[in-house]
PDB file of C-alpha atoms in Angstrom:
ATOM      1  CA  ALA A   1      14.011   0.038 -11.170  1.00 73.00           C
ATOM      2  CA  GLN A   2      10.286  -0.436 -11.074  1.00 78.00           C
ATOM      3  CA  SER A   3       7.604   2.218 -11.190  1.00 86.00           C
ATOM      4  CA  VAL A   4       3.935   2.707 -11.935  1.00 92.00           C
ATOM      5  CA  THR A   5       2.182   5.660 -13.503  1.00 95.00           C
ATOM      6  CA  GLN A   6      -1.478   6.262 -12.985  1.00 95.00           C
ATOM      7  CA  LEU A   7      -2.929   8.534 -15.642  1.00 93.00           C
ATOM      8  CA  GLY A   8      -5.358  11.030 -14.177  1.00 92.00           C
ATOM      9  CA  SER A   9      -5.382  11.981 -10.529  1.00 92.00           C
ATOM     10  CA  HIS A  10      -9.169  12.443 -10.670  1.00 96.00           C
ATOM     11  CA  VAL A  11     -11.768  10.562 -12.693  1.00 97.00           C
ATOM     12  CA  SER A  12     -15.478  11.330 -12.583  1.00 97.00           C
ATOM     13  CA  VAL A  13     -18.178   9.065 -13.986  1.00 97.00           C
ATOM     14  CA  SER A  14     -21.942   8.874 -13.782  1.00 97.00           C
ATOM     15  CA  GLU A  15     -23.617   6.091 -11.877  1.00 97.00           C
ATOM     16  CA  GLY A  16     -24.055   3.129 -14.214  1.00 97.00           C
ATOM     17  CA  ALA A  17     -21.278   4.234 -16.563  1.00 97.00           C
ATOM     18  CA  LEU A  18     -18.084   2.344 -17.348  1.00 98.00           C
ATOM     19  CA  VAL A  19     -15.184   2.871 -14.965  1.00 98.00           C
ATOM     20  CA  LEU A  20     -11.701   2.884 -16.508  1.00 98.00           C
ATOM     21  CA  LEU A  21      -8.665   3.701 -14.361  1.00 98.00           C
ATOM     22  CA  ARG A  22      -5.350   3.597 -16.142  1.00 98.00           C
ATOM     23  CA  CYS A  23      -2.067   2.179 -14.900  1.00 97.00           C
ATOM     24  CA  ASN A  24       1.180   1.751 -16.794  1.00 96.00           C
ATOM     25  CA  TYR A  25       4.192   0.094 -15.292  1.00 94.00           C
ATOM     26  CA  SER A  26       7.903   0.003 -15.853  1.00 89.00           C
ATOM     27  CA  SER A  27       9.858  -3.067 -14.865  1.00 81.00           C
ATOM     28  CA  SER A  28      13.035  -4.733 -16.084  1.00 78.00           C
ATOM     29  CA  VAL A  29      11.800  -8.122 -14.884  1.00 78.00           C
ATOM     30  CA  PRO A  30       8.354  -9.709 -15.147  1.00 79.00           C
ATOM     31  CA  PRO A  31       6.119  -7.732 -12.812  1.00 85.00           C
ATOM     32  CA  TYR A  32       3.446  -8.649 -10.380  1.00 87.00           C
ATOM     33  CA  LEU A  33       0.712  -6.018 -10.385  1.00 91.00           C
ATOM     34  CA  PHE A  34      -1.973  -5.004  -7.941  1.00 93.00           C
ATOM     35  CA  TRP A  35      -4.898  -2.656  -7.534  1.00 96.00           C
ATOM     36  CA  TYR A  36      -5.839  -1.381  -4.101  1.00 96.00           C
ATOM     37  CA  VAL A  37      -8.783   0.790  -3.045  1.00 96.00           C
ATOM     38  CA  GLN A  38      -8.796   3.294  -0.189  1.00 94.00           C
ATOM     39  CA  TYR A  39     -12.014   4.678   1.244  1.00 92.00           C
ATOM     40  CA  PRO A  40     -11.886   7.888   3.303  1.00 86.00           C
ATOM     41  CA  ASN A  41     -10.101   7.473   6.632  1.00 80.00           C
ATOM     42  CA  GLN A  42      -9.318   3.842   5.872  1.00 86.00           C
ATOM     43  CA  GLY A  43      -6.293   1.783   4.964  1.00 89.00           C
ATOM     44  CA  LEU A  44      -5.789   0.096   1.605  1.00 92.00           C
ATOM     45  CA  GLN A  45      -7.828  -2.916   0.577  1.00 92.00           C
ATOM     46  CA  LEU A  46      -6.666  -5.332  -2.124  1.00 91.00           C
ATOM     47  CA  LEU A  47      -9.006  -5.334  -5.127  1.00 94.00           C
ATOM     48  CA  LEU A  48      -7.137  -7.767  -7.353  1.00 93.00           C
ATOM     49  CA  LYS A  49      -3.664  -8.965  -8.320  1.00 90.00           C
ATOM     50  CA  TYR A  50      -1.820 -10.313 -11.334  1.00 90.00           C
ATOM     51  CA  THR A  51       0.924 -12.829 -10.547  1.00 82.00           C
ATOM     52  CA  SER A  52       1.753 -14.303 -13.978  1.00 76.00           C
ATOM     53  CA  ALA A  53      -1.267 -16.585 -14.303  1.00 76.00           C
ATOM     54  CA  ALA A  54      -4.303 -15.470 -16.339  1.00 85.00           C
ATOM     55  CA  THR A  55      -3.873 -12.030 -17.901  1.00 90.00           C
ATOM     56  CA  LEU A  56      -7.481 -11.069 -17.188  1.00 94.00           C
ATOM     57  CA  VAL A  57      -7.906 -10.834 -13.461  1.00 94.00           C
ATOM     58  CA  LYS A  58     -11.224 -10.529 -11.680  1.00 95.00           C
ATOM     59  CA  GLY A  59     -11.413  -8.892  -8.287  1.00 94.00           C
ATOM     60  CA  ILE A  60     -13.890  -7.895  -5.670  1.00 93.00           C
ATOM     61  CA  ASN A  61     -16.846  -5.538  -6.148  1.00 93.00           C
ATOM     62  CA  GLY A  62     -17.121  -6.318  -9.865  1.00 96.00           C
ATOM     63  CA  PHE A  63     -13.724  -4.893 -10.825  1.00 97.00           C
ATOM     64  CA  GLU A  64     -11.337  -6.528 -13.249  1.00 97.00           C
ATOM     65  CA  ALA A  65      -8.004  -5.690 -14.851  1.00 97.00           C
ATOM     66  CA  GLU A  66      -6.119  -6.974 -17.856  1.00 95.00           C
ATOM     67  CA  PHE A  67      -2.350  -7.348 -17.999  1.00 95.00           C
ATOM     68  CA  LYS A  68      -1.048  -6.272 -21.421  1.00 95.00           C
ATOM     69  CA  LYS A  69       2.669  -6.811 -21.697  1.00 92.00           C
ATOM     70  CA  SER A  70       2.945  -5.170 -25.116  1.00 92.00           C
ATOM     71  CA  GLU A  71       1.400  -1.988 -23.732  1.00 94.00           C
ATOM     72  CA  THR A  72       2.971  -2.289 -20.242  1.00 94.00           C
ATOM     73  CA  SER A  73      -0.494  -1.630 -18.884  1.00 96.00           C
ATOM     74  CA  PHE A  74      -2.770  -2.956 -16.167  1.00 97.00           C
ATOM     75  CA  HIS A  75      -5.923  -0.859 -16.435  1.00 98.00           C
ATOM     76  CA  LEU A  76      -8.779  -1.330 -13.978  1.00 98.00           C
ATOM     77  CA  THR A  77     -12.346  -1.511 -15.257  1.00 98.00           C
ATOM     78  CA  LYS A  78     -15.865  -1.983 -14.019  1.00 98.00           C
ATOM     79  CA  PRO A  79     -18.814  -2.125 -16.423  1.00 97.00           C
ATOM     80  CA  SER A  80     -21.233  -0.137 -14.289  1.00 97.00           C
ATOM     81  CA  ALA A  81     -20.224   2.344 -11.594  1.00 97.00           C
ATOM     82  CA  HIS A  82     -21.987   2.443  -8.275  1.00 96.00           C
ATOM     83  CA  MET A  83     -22.017   5.308  -5.783  1.00 96.00           C
ATOM     84  CA  SER A  84     -20.169   3.100  -3.317  1.00 96.00           C
ATOM     85  CA  ASP A  85     -17.221   2.875  -5.742  1.00 97.00           C
ATOM     86  CA  ALA A  86     -16.223   6.466  -4.948  1.00 97.00           C
ATOM     87  CA  ALA A  87     -12.766   6.124  -3.414  1.00 97.00           C
ATOM     88  CA  GLU A  88      -9.088   6.428  -4.246  1.00 96.00           C
ATOM     89  CA  TYR A  89      -7.509   3.645  -6.270  1.00 97.00           C
ATOM     90  CA  PHE A  90      -3.842   2.711  -6.255  1.00 96.00           C
ATOM     91  CA  CYS A  91      -1.908   0.616  -8.723  1.00 95.00           C
ATOM     92  CA  ALA A  92       1.200  -1.136  -7.371  1.00 92.00           C
ATOM     93  CA  VAL A  93       4.029  -3.252  -8.773  1.00 89.00           C
ATOM     94  CA  THR A  94       6.553  -5.681  -7.405  1.00 83.00           C
ATOM     95  CA  PHE A  95       8.575  -8.543  -8.797  1.00 75.00           C
ATOM     96  CA  TYR A  96       9.824 -11.984  -7.956  1.00 68.00           C
ATOM     97  CA  SER A  97      13.087 -13.243  -9.315  1.00 60.00           C
ATOM     98  CA  TYR A  98      13.192 -17.036  -9.416  1.00 57.00           C
ATOM     99  CA  ASN A  99      16.875 -17.012 -10.316  1.00 51.00           C
ATOM    100  CA  GLY A 100      18.004 -14.814  -7.512  1.00 45.00           C
ATOM    101  CA  GLY A 101      15.298 -15.859  -5.097  1.00 45.00           C
ATOM    102  CA  SER A 102      14.750 -12.191  -4.378  1.00 48.00           C
ATOM    103  CA  GLN A 103      11.506 -10.380  -3.948  1.00 59.00           C
ATOM    104  CA  GLY A 104      10.757  -6.736  -4.270  1.00 66.00           C
ATOM    105  CA  ASN A 105       8.562  -4.563  -2.110  1.00 76.00           C
ATOM    106  CA  LEU A 106       5.350  -3.002  -3.349  1.00 82.00           C
ATOM    107  CA  ILE A 107       5.836   0.265  -5.223  1.00 86.00           C
ATOM    108  CA  PHE A 108       2.691   2.373  -5.505  1.00 90.00           C
ATOM    109  CA  GLY A 109       1.417   4.866  -8.023  1.00 92.00           C
ATOM    110  CA  LYS A 110       0.145   8.272  -6.932  1.00 91.00           C
ATOM    111  CA  GLY A 111      -3.461   7.169  -6.903  1.00 94.00           C
ATOM    112  CA  THR A 112      -6.615   8.093  -8.807  1.00 96.00           C
ATOM    113  CA  LYS A 113      -9.642   9.522  -7.028  1.00 96.00           C
ATOM    114  CA  LEU A 114     -12.866   8.216  -8.495  1.00 97.00           C
ATOM    115  CA  SER A 115     -16.027  10.290  -8.122  1.00 97.00           C
ATOM    116  CA  VAL A 116     -19.414   8.856  -9.045  1.00 97.00           C
ATOM    117  CA  LYS A 117     -22.218  11.271  -9.928  1.00 96.00           C
ATOM    118  CA  PRO A 118     -25.848  10.298  -9.383  1.00 94.00           C
TER     119      PRO A 118
ATOM    120  CA  GLU B   1      -9.913  -9.514  16.334  1.00 52.00           C
ATOM    121  CA  THR B   2      -8.640 -10.159  12.829  1.00 61.00           C
ATOM    122  CA  GLY B   3      -6.540  -8.250  10.325  1.00 92.00           C
ATOM    123  CA  VAL B   4      -4.129  -5.432  11.014  1.00 95.00           C
ATOM    124  CA  THR B   5      -4.902  -3.011  13.827  1.00 96.00           C
ATOM    125  CA  GLN B   6      -3.230   0.358  14.239  1.00 97.00           C
ATOM    126  CA  THR B   7      -3.394   2.607  17.277  1.00 97.00           C
ATOM    127  CA  PRO B   8      -3.987   5.404  17.827  1.00 97.00           C
ATOM    128  CA  ARG B   9      -6.179   6.362  14.868  1.00 95.00           C
ATOM    129  CA  HIS B  10      -5.346  10.041  15.324  1.00 96.00           C
ATOM    130  CA  LEU B  11      -2.385  11.708  16.998  1.00 96.00           C
ATOM    131  CA  VAL B  12      -1.486  15.352  17.446  1.00 95.00           C
ATOM    132  CA  MET B  13       1.978  16.018  18.805  1.00 93.00           C
ATOM    133  CA  GLY B  14       4.310  18.929  19.301  1.00 91.00           C
ATOM    134  CA  MET B  15       7.727  19.022  17.741  1.00 90.00           C
ATOM    135  CA  THR B  16       9.438  18.261  21.035  1.00 89.00           C
ATOM    136  CA  ASN B  17       7.207  15.324  22.007  1.00 89.00           C
ATOM    137  CA  LYS B  18       7.991  11.624  21.912  1.00 94.00           C
ATOM    138  CA  LYS B  19       5.223   9.258  20.890  1.00 95.00           C
ATOM    139  CA  SER B  20       4.848   5.788  19.447  1.00 97.00           C
ATOM    140  CA  LEU B  21       2.571   4.279  16.831  1.00 98.00           C
ATOM    141  CA  LYS B  22       1.522   0.681  17.299  1.00 98.00           C
ATOM    142  CA  CYS B  23       0.606  -1.964  14.759  1.00 98.00           C
ATOM    143  CA  GLU B  24      -0.618  -5.447  15.521  1.00 97.00           C
ATOM    144  CA  GLN B  25      -1.460  -8.177  13.022  1.00 96.00           C
ATOM    145  CA  HIS B  26      -3.567 -11.239  13.759  1.00 93.00           C
ATOM    146  CA  LEU B  27      -2.964 -12.994  10.439  1.00 91.00           C
ATOM    147  CA  GLY B  28       0.072 -15.098  11.282  1.00 90.00           C
ATOM    148  CA  HIS B  29       2.145 -13.126   8.763  1.00 89.00           C
ATOM    149  CA  ASN B  30       5.916 -12.932   9.075  1.00 87.00           C
ATOM    150  CA  ALA B  31       6.656  -9.611   7.390  1.00 88.00           C
ATOM    151  CA  MET B  32       5.537  -6.133   8.396  1.00 91.00           C
ATOM    152  CA  TYR B  33       5.882  -2.714   6.830  1.00 92.00           C
ATOM    153  CA  TRP B  34       5.528   0.982   7.591  1.00 94.00           C
ATOM    154  CA  TYR B  35       4.319   3.278   4.821  1.00 94.00           C
ATOM    155  CA  LYS B  36       3.900   7.057   4.869  1.00 95.00           C
ATOM    156  CA  GLN B  37       1.022   8.582   2.906  1.00 93.00           C
ATOM    157  CA  SER B  38       1.226  12.345   2.376  1.00 91.00           C
ATOM    158  CA  ALA B  39      -1.137  14.494   0.366  1.00 83.00           C
ATOM    159  CA  LYS B  40      -0.311  14.525  -3.352  1.00 74.00           C
ATOM    160  CA  LYS B  41       2.607  12.109  -2.938  1.00 81.00           C
ATOM    161  CA  PRO B  42       2.854   8.387  -3.664  1.00 82.00           C
ATOM    162  CA  LEU B  43       2.849   5.992  -0.786  1.00 88.00           C
ATOM    163  CA  GLU B  44       6.385   5.876   0.567  1.00 89.00           C
ATOM    164  CA  LEU B  45       7.824   2.676   1.983  1.00 89.00           C
ATOM    165  CA  MET B  46       9.662   3.513   5.206  1.00 93.00           C
ATOM    166  CA  PHE B  47      10.653   0.243   6.849  1.00 92.00           C
ATOM    167  CA  VAL B  48      10.406  -3.473   6.176  1.00 89.00           C
ATOM    168  CA  TYR B  49      10.718  -6.213   8.752  1.00 89.00           C
ATOM    169  CA  SER B  50      10.908  -9.844   7.707  1.00 83.00           C
ATOM    170  CA  LEU B  51      11.053 -12.517  10.379  1.00 76.00           C
ATOM    171  CA  GLU B  52      11.492  -9.708  12.917  1.00 75.00           C
ATOM    172  CA  GLU B  53      14.674  -8.423  11.280  1.00 77.00           C
ATOM    173  CA  ARG B  54      14.802  -5.076   9.576  1.00 78.00           C
ATOM    174  CA  VAL B  55      15.615  -5.739   5.960  1.00 74.00           C
ATOM    175  CA  GLU B  56      15.087  -2.318   4.475  1.00 73.00           C
ATOM    176  CA  ASN B  57      15.247   1.271   5.597  1.00 75.00           C
ATOM    177  CA  ASN B  58      14.493   3.659   2.774  1.00 73.00           C
ATOM    178  CA  SER B  59      16.663   6.537   3.961  1.00 85.00           C
ATOM    179  CA  VAL B  60      14.184   7.534   6.610  1.00 92.00           C
ATOM    180  CA  PRO B  61      15.308  10.291   9.029  1.00 93.00           C
ATOM    181  CA  SER B  62      16.497   9.079  12.402  1.00 92.00           C
ATOM    182  CA  ARG B  63      13.630  10.872  14.143  1.00 95.00           C
ATOM    183  CA  PHE B  64      11.614   7.798  13.061  1.00 96.00           C
ATOM    184  CA  SER B  65      12.697   4.650  14.877  1.00 94.00           C
ATOM    185  CA  PRO B  66      10.992   1.309  14.207  1.00 94.00           C
ATOM    186  CA  GLU B  67      10.806  -1.641  16.549  1.00 94.00           C
ATOM    187  CA  CYS B  68       9.578  -5.154  15.857  1.00 93.00           C
ATOM    188  CA  PRO B  69       9.631  -7.186  19.088  1.00 93.00           C
ATOM    189  CA  ASN B  70       7.869 -10.181  17.496  1.00 91.00           C
ATOM    190  CA  SER B  71       6.173 -11.144  14.268  1.00 89.00           C
ATOM    191  CA  SER B  72       2.801  -9.794  15.396  1.00 94.00           C
ATOM    192  CA  HIS B  73       3.809  -6.343  16.592  1.00 96.00           C
ATOM    193  CA  LEU B  74       5.436  -3.363  14.976  1.00 96.00           C
ATOM    194  CA  PHE B  75       6.076   0.048  16.491  1.00 97.00           C
ATOM    195  CA  LEU B  76       7.160   3.374  15.087  1.00 97.00           C
ATOM    196  CA  HIS B  77       8.775   5.589  17.700  1.00 97.00           C
ATOM    197  CA  LEU B  78       8.630   9.298  16.950  1.00 96.00           C
ATOM    198  CA  HIS B  79      10.699  12.120  18.406  1.00 94.00           C
ATOM    199  CA  THR B  80      11.434  15.736  17.499  1.00 93.00           C
ATOM    200  CA  LEU B  81       9.272  15.550  14.405  1.00 94.00           C
ATOM    201  CA  GLN B  82       8.760  18.354  11.898  1.00 94.00           C
ATOM    202  CA  PRO B  83       5.467  19.713  10.554  1.00 93.00           C
ATOM    203  CA  GLU B  84       6.219  18.093   7.185  1.00 93.00           C
ATOM    204  CA  ASP B  85       6.054  14.723   8.929  1.00 95.00           C
ATOM    205  CA  SER B  86       2.295  15.175   9.253  1.00 95.00           C
ATOM    206  CA  ALA B  87       0.749  12.345   7.248  1.00 95.00           C
ATOM    207  CA  LEU B  88      -1.180   9.102   7.395  1.00 95.00           C
ATOM    208  CA  TYR B  89       1.087   6.298   8.560  1.00 97.00           C
ATOM    209  CA  LEU B  90       0.041   2.893   7.341  1.00 96.00           C
ATOM    210  CA  CYS B  91       1.151  -0.464   8.604  1.00 96.00           C
ATOM    211  CA  ALA B  92       0.918  -3.586   6.457  1.00 93.00           C
ATOM    212  CA  SER B  93       1.774  -7.248   6.787  1.00 91.00           C
ATOM    213  CA  SER B  94       2.354 -10.132   4.416  1.00 87.00           C
ATOM    214  CA  GLN B  95       3.332 -13.774   4.467  1.00 82.00           C
ATOM    215  CA  ASN B  96       6.681 -14.605   2.918  1.00 72.00           C
ATOM    216  CA  LEU B  97       6.598 -18.330   2.313  1.00 61.00           C
ATOM    217  CA  GLY B  98      10.310 -18.976   2.318  1.00 57.00           C
ATOM    218  CA  GLY B  99      12.481 -19.994  -0.590  1.00 50.00           C
ATOM    219  CA  GLY B 100      11.803 -16.576  -1.990  1.00 49.00           C
ATOM    220  CA  ARG B 101       8.100 -17.266  -2.406  1.00 51.00           C
ATOM    221  CA  SER B 102       5.291 -15.029  -1.239  1.00 56.00           C
ATOM    222  CA  ASN B 103       1.564 -14.919  -1.591  1.00 55.00           C
ATOM    223  CA  TYR B 104       2.027 -11.189  -2.225  1.00 65.00           C
ATOM    224  CA  GLY B 105      -1.026 -10.301  -0.241  1.00 71.00           C
ATOM    225  CA  TYR B 106      -0.285  -7.134   1.689  1.00 85.00           C
ATOM    226  CA  THR B 107      -2.926  -6.472   4.327  1.00 90.00           C
ATOM    227  CA  PHE B 108      -3.107  -2.880   5.493  1.00 93.00           C
ATOM    228  CA  GLY B 109      -4.281  -1.344   8.734  1.00 94.00           C
ATOM    229  CA  SER B 110      -6.539   1.709   8.817  1.00 93.00           C
ATOM    230  CA  GLY B 111      -3.630   3.986   9.557  1.00 95.00           C
ATOM    231  CA  THR B 112      -2.697   6.625  12.116  1.00 96.00           C
ATOM    232  CA  ARG B 113      -3.371  10.218  11.087  1.00 95.00           C
ATOM    233  CA  LEU B 114      -0.443  12.172  12.544  1.00 96.00           C
ATOM    234  CA  THR B 115      -0.429  15.938  12.868  1.00 95.00           C
ATOM    235  CA  VAL B 116       2.735  17.684  14.040  1.00 95.00           C
ATOM    236  CA  VAL B 117       2.191  21.173  15.422  1.00 93.00           C
TER     237      VAL B 117
END
Protein backbone atom coordinates (compact mmCIF):
# COMPACT_ATOMS: atom_id res chain seq x y z
CA ALA A 1 0.00 0.00 0.00
CA GLN A 2 1.11 3.54 -0.62
CA SER A 3 1.13 6.42 1.82
CA VAL A 4 2.68 9.81 2.40
CA THR A 5 3.67 11.48 5.64
CA GLN A 6 4.04 15.20 5.89
CA LEU A 7 6.14 16.21 8.87
CA GLY A 8 4.71 19.23 10.64
CA SER A 9 1.11 20.29 10.30
CA HIS A 10 2.15 23.95 10.64
CA VAL A 11 5.31 25.69 9.46
CA SER A 12 6.01 29.38 10.01
CA VAL A 13 8.75 31.32 8.25
CA SER A 14 9.68 34.96 7.86
CA GLU A 15 9.29 36.69 4.54
CA GLY A 16 12.46 36.14 2.52
CA ALA A 17 13.47 33.03 4.46
CA LEU A 18 13.88 29.52 3.06
CA VAL A 19 10.74 27.41 2.86
CA LEU A 20 11.16 23.68 3.52
CA LEU A 21 8.10 21.42 3.68
CA ARG A 22 8.82 17.77 4.31
CA CYS A 23 7.22 14.76 2.68
CA ASN A 24 8.16 11.11 3.03
CA TYR A 25 6.47 8.39 1.08
CA SER A 26 5.97 4.67 1.32
CA SER A 27 5.49 2.65 -1.83
CA SER A 28 6.23 -0.91 -2.87
CA VAL A 29 6.55 0.14 -6.51
CA PRO A 30 8.25 3.18 -8.04
CA PRO A 31 6.14 6.16 -7.05
CA TYR A 32 4.97 9.22 -8.83
CA LEU A 33 4.92 12.18 -6.45
CA PHE A 34 3.13 15.50 -6.42
CA TRP A 35 2.85 18.71 -4.46
CA TYR A 36 -0.40 20.64 -4.45
CA VAL A 37 -1.22 24.01 -2.87
CA GLN A 38 -4.59 25.06 -1.48
CA TYR A 39 -5.42 28.69 -0.78
CA PRO A 40 -8.33 29.50 1.55
CA ASN A 41 -11.72 28.57 0.10
CA GLN A 42 -10.11 27.16 -3.03
CA GLY A 43 -9.49 23.77 -4.55
CA LEU A 44 -6.06 22.22 -4.98
CA GLN A 45 -3.61 23.53 -7.55
CA LEU A 46 -0.72 21.43 -8.87
CA LEU A 47 2.66 22.91 -7.94
CA LEU A 48 4.92 20.25 -9.41
CA LYS A 49 5.20 16.52 -10.08
CA TYR A 50 7.84 13.82 -10.27
CA THR A 51 7.14 11.06 -12.80
CA SER A 52 10.48 9.21 -13.00
CA ALA A 53 12.34 11.74 -15.15
CA ALA A 54 14.69 14.28 -13.53
CA THR A 55 14.91 13.91 -9.75
CA LEU A 56 14.97 17.67 -9.22
CA VAL A 57 11.64 19.05 -10.27
CA LYS A 58 10.85 22.72 -10.70
CA GLY A 59 7.32 23.97 -10.31
CA ILE A 60 5.32 27.13 -10.35
CA ASN A 61 5.85 30.15 -8.08
CA GLY A 62 9.54 29.38 -7.57
CA PHE A 63 9.01 26.06 -5.78
CA GLU A 64 11.05 22.95 -6.42
CA ALA A 65 11.31 19.45 -4.96
CA GLU A 66 13.91 16.72 -5.09
CA PHE A 67 13.10 13.02 -5.25
CA LYS A 68 15.50 11.05 -3.04
CA LYS A 69 14.88 7.35 -3.32
CA SER A 70 17.39 6.43 -0.61
CA GLU A 71 15.57 8.67 1.86
CA THR A 72 12.06 8.00 0.46
CA SER A 73 11.59 11.75 0.49
CA PHE A 74 10.18 14.45 -1.76
CA HIS A 75 10.65 17.68 0.19
CA LEU A 76 9.37 20.98 -1.19
CA THR A 77 11.58 24.05 -1.06
CA LYS A 78 11.60 27.68 -2.05
CA PRO A 79 14.65 29.88 -1.48
CA SER A 80 12.77 33.00 -0.42
CA ALA A 81 9.26 33.03 1.04
CA HIS A 82 6.71 35.57 -0.05
CA MET A 83 3.56 36.59 1.81
CA SER A 84 1.50 35.16 -1.03
CA ASP A 85 2.94 31.69 -0.32
CA ALA A 86 0.82 31.39 2.83
CA ALA A 87 -1.44 28.42 2.12
CA GLU A 88 -1.81 24.72 2.82
CA TYR A 89 0.46 22.34 0.95
CA PHE A 90 -0.29 18.71 0.20
CA CYS A 91 2.06 15.96 -0.87
CA ALA A 92 0.51 13.10 -2.86
CA VAL A 93 1.66 9.76 -4.27
CA THR A 94 0.47 7.37 -6.93
CA PHE A 95 2.06 4.71 -9.07
CA TYR A 96 2.03 3.29 -12.55
CA SER A 97 2.74 -0.35 -13.15
CA TYR A 98 4.00 -0.96 -16.68
CA ASN A 99 3.77 -4.71 -16.22
CA GLY A 100 0.22 -4.81 -15.06
CA GLY A 101 -0.88 -1.74 -16.95
CA SER A 102 -2.53 -0.56 -13.77
CA GLN A 103 -2.58 2.89 -12.33
CA GLY A 104 -3.22 3.99 -8.82
CA ASN A 105 -5.25 6.92 -7.58
CA LEU A 106 -3.71 9.89 -5.82
CA ILE A 107 -3.17 9.37 -2.09
CA PHE A 108 -2.70 12.59 -0.13
CA GLY A 109 -0.84 13.49 3.02
CA LYS A 110 -2.54 15.42 5.81
CA GLY A 111 -1.21 18.75 4.62
CA THR A 112 1.11 21.41 6.02
CA LYS A 113 -0.10 24.95 6.65
CA LEU A 114 2.54 27.50 5.80
CA SER A 115 2.44 30.89 7.51
CA VAL A 116 4.68 33.73 6.34
CA LYS A 117 5.51 36.50 8.81
CA PRO A 118 6.34 40.00 7.57
CA GLU B 1 -15.24 28.66 -19.14
CA THR B 2 -12.22 26.47 -18.52
CA GLY B 3 -11.14 24.07 -15.80
CA VAL B 4 -13.32 22.29 -13.29
CA THR B 5 -16.42 24.05 -11.99
CA GLN B 6 -18.32 22.99 -8.90
CA THR B 7 -21.73 24.20 -7.81
CA PRO B 8 -22.94 25.26 -5.39
CA ARG B 9 -19.94 26.74 -3.57
CA HIS B 10 -21.75 26.53 -0.23
CA LEU B 11 -24.62 24.33 0.88
CA VAL B 12 -26.42 24.04 4.19
CA MET B 13 -28.83 21.15 4.49
CA GLY B 14 -30.85 19.41 7.15
CA MET B 15 -30.42 15.75 7.89
CA THR B 16 -33.65 14.84 6.12
CA ASN B 17 -32.99 16.85 2.95
CA LYS B 18 -31.96 15.60 -0.47
CA LYS B 19 -29.51 17.70 -2.45
CA SER B 20 -27.01 17.25 -5.25
CA LEU B 21 -23.52 18.58 -5.87
CA LYS B 22 -22.52 19.24 -9.45
CA CYS B 23 -19.13 19.14 -11.12
CA GLU B 24 -18.39 20.06 -14.69
CA GLN B 25 -15.03 19.89 -16.45
CA HIS B 26 -14.15 21.70 -19.66
CA LEU B 27 -10.75 20.06 -20.17
CA GLY B 28 -11.71 17.09 -22.32
CA HIS B 29 -10.62 14.72 -19.54
CA ASN B 30 -12.02 11.21 -19.32
CA ALA B 31 -11.75 10.50 -15.60
CA MET B 32 -13.44 12.27 -12.71
CA TYR B 33 -13.19 11.98 -8.95
CA TRP B 34 -14.94 12.99 -5.75
CA TYR B 35 -12.81 13.74 -2.70
CA LYS B 36 -13.92 14.64 0.82
CA GLN B 37 -11.81 17.10 2.81
CA SER B 38 -12.57 17.26 6.54
CA ALA B 39 -10.75 19.29 9.15
CA LYS B 40 -7.62 17.57 10.46
CA LYS B 41 -8.06 14.56 8.16
CA PRO B 42 -6.30 13.66 4.91
CA LEU B 43 -8.16 14.09 1.69
CA GLU B 44 -10.34 11.02 1.26
CA LEU B 45 -11.02 9.59 -2.18
CA MET B 46 -14.73 8.75 -2.41
CA PHE B 47 -15.47 7.79 -6.00
CA VAL B 48 -13.62 7.38 -9.28
CA TYR B 49 -15.19 7.38 -12.71
CA SER B 50 -13.15 6.47 -15.77
CA LEU B 51 -14.78 6.66 -19.18
CA GLU B 52 -18.09 7.24 -17.38
CA GLU B 53 -17.90 3.94 -15.50
CA ARG B 54 -17.44 3.82 -11.77
CA VAL B 55 -14.18 2.04 -11.15
CA GLU B 56 -13.75 2.61 -7.45
CA ASN B 57 -15.94 3.20 -4.44
CA ASN B 58 -13.92 3.52 -1.27
CA SER B 59 -16.51 2.10 1.12
CA VAL B 60 -18.53 5.28 1.07
CA PRO B 61 -21.90 5.16 2.89
CA SER B 62 -24.92 4.72 0.66
CA ARG B 63 -26.26 8.14 1.65
CA PHE B 64 -23.74 9.40 -0.95
CA SER B 65 -24.71 8.42 -4.49
CA PRO B 66 -22.57 9.46 -7.47
CA GLU B 67 -23.72 9.85 -11.04
CA CYS B 68 -21.64 10.40 -14.15
CA PRO B 69 -23.95 10.91 -17.15
CA ASN B 70 -21.08 11.81 -19.50
CA SER B 71 -17.37 12.50 -19.38
CA SER B 72 -17.87 16.19 -18.62
CA HIS B 73 -20.32 15.97 -15.73
CA LEU B 74 -20.25 14.38 -12.33
CA PHE B 75 -22.87 14.59 -9.60
CA LEU B 76 -22.94 13.62 -5.96
CA HIS B 77 -26.46 13.01 -4.70
CA LEU B 78 -26.91 13.44 -0.96
CA HIS B 79 -29.69 12.18 1.28
CA THR B 80 -30.21 11.71 5.01
CA LEU B 81 -26.74 12.98 5.80
CA GLN B 82 -25.20 13.20 9.27
CA PRO B 83 -23.49 16.19 10.87
CA GLU B 84 -20.13 14.42 10.51
CA ASP B 85 -20.61 14.58 6.75
CA SER B 86 -19.99 18.33 6.93
CA ALA B 87 -16.85 18.94 4.88
CA LEU B 88 -15.43 20.41 1.71
CA TYR B 89 -16.24 18.17 -1.24
CA LEU B 90 -13.77 18.43 -4.07
CA CYS B 91 -14.17 17.26 -7.61
CA ALA B 92 -11.18 16.54 -9.83
CA SER B 93 -10.57 15.33 -13.36
CA SER B 94 -7.68 13.81 -15.25
CA GLN B 95 -6.86 12.42 -18.66
CA ASN B 96 -6.13 8.71 -18.79
CA LEU B 97 -4.39 8.16 -22.10
CA GLY B 98 -5.23 4.52 -22.57
CA GLY B 99 -2.88 1.57 -22.47
CA GLY B 100 -2.49 2.31 -18.80
CA ARG B 101 -0.86 5.66 -19.45
CA SER B 102 -1.84 8.94 -17.84
CA ASN B 103 -0.51 12.44 -17.76
CA TYR B 104 -1.23 12.31 -14.02
CA GLY B 105 -2.45 15.85 -13.97
CA TYR B 106 -5.41 16.04 -11.61
CA THR B 107 -7.27 19.32 -11.97
CA PHE B 108 -9.40 20.25 -8.99
CA GLY B 109 -12.49 22.39 -8.68
CA SER B 110 -12.89 24.97 -5.92
CA GLY B 111 -15.10 22.65 -3.92
CA THR B 112 -18.51 22.74 -2.27
CA ARG B 113 -18.51 23.59 1.43
CA LEU B 114 -21.27 21.40 2.89
CA THR B 115 -22.75 21.95 6.32
CA VAL B 116 -25.25 19.43 7.69
CA VAL B 117 -27.44 20.75 10.49
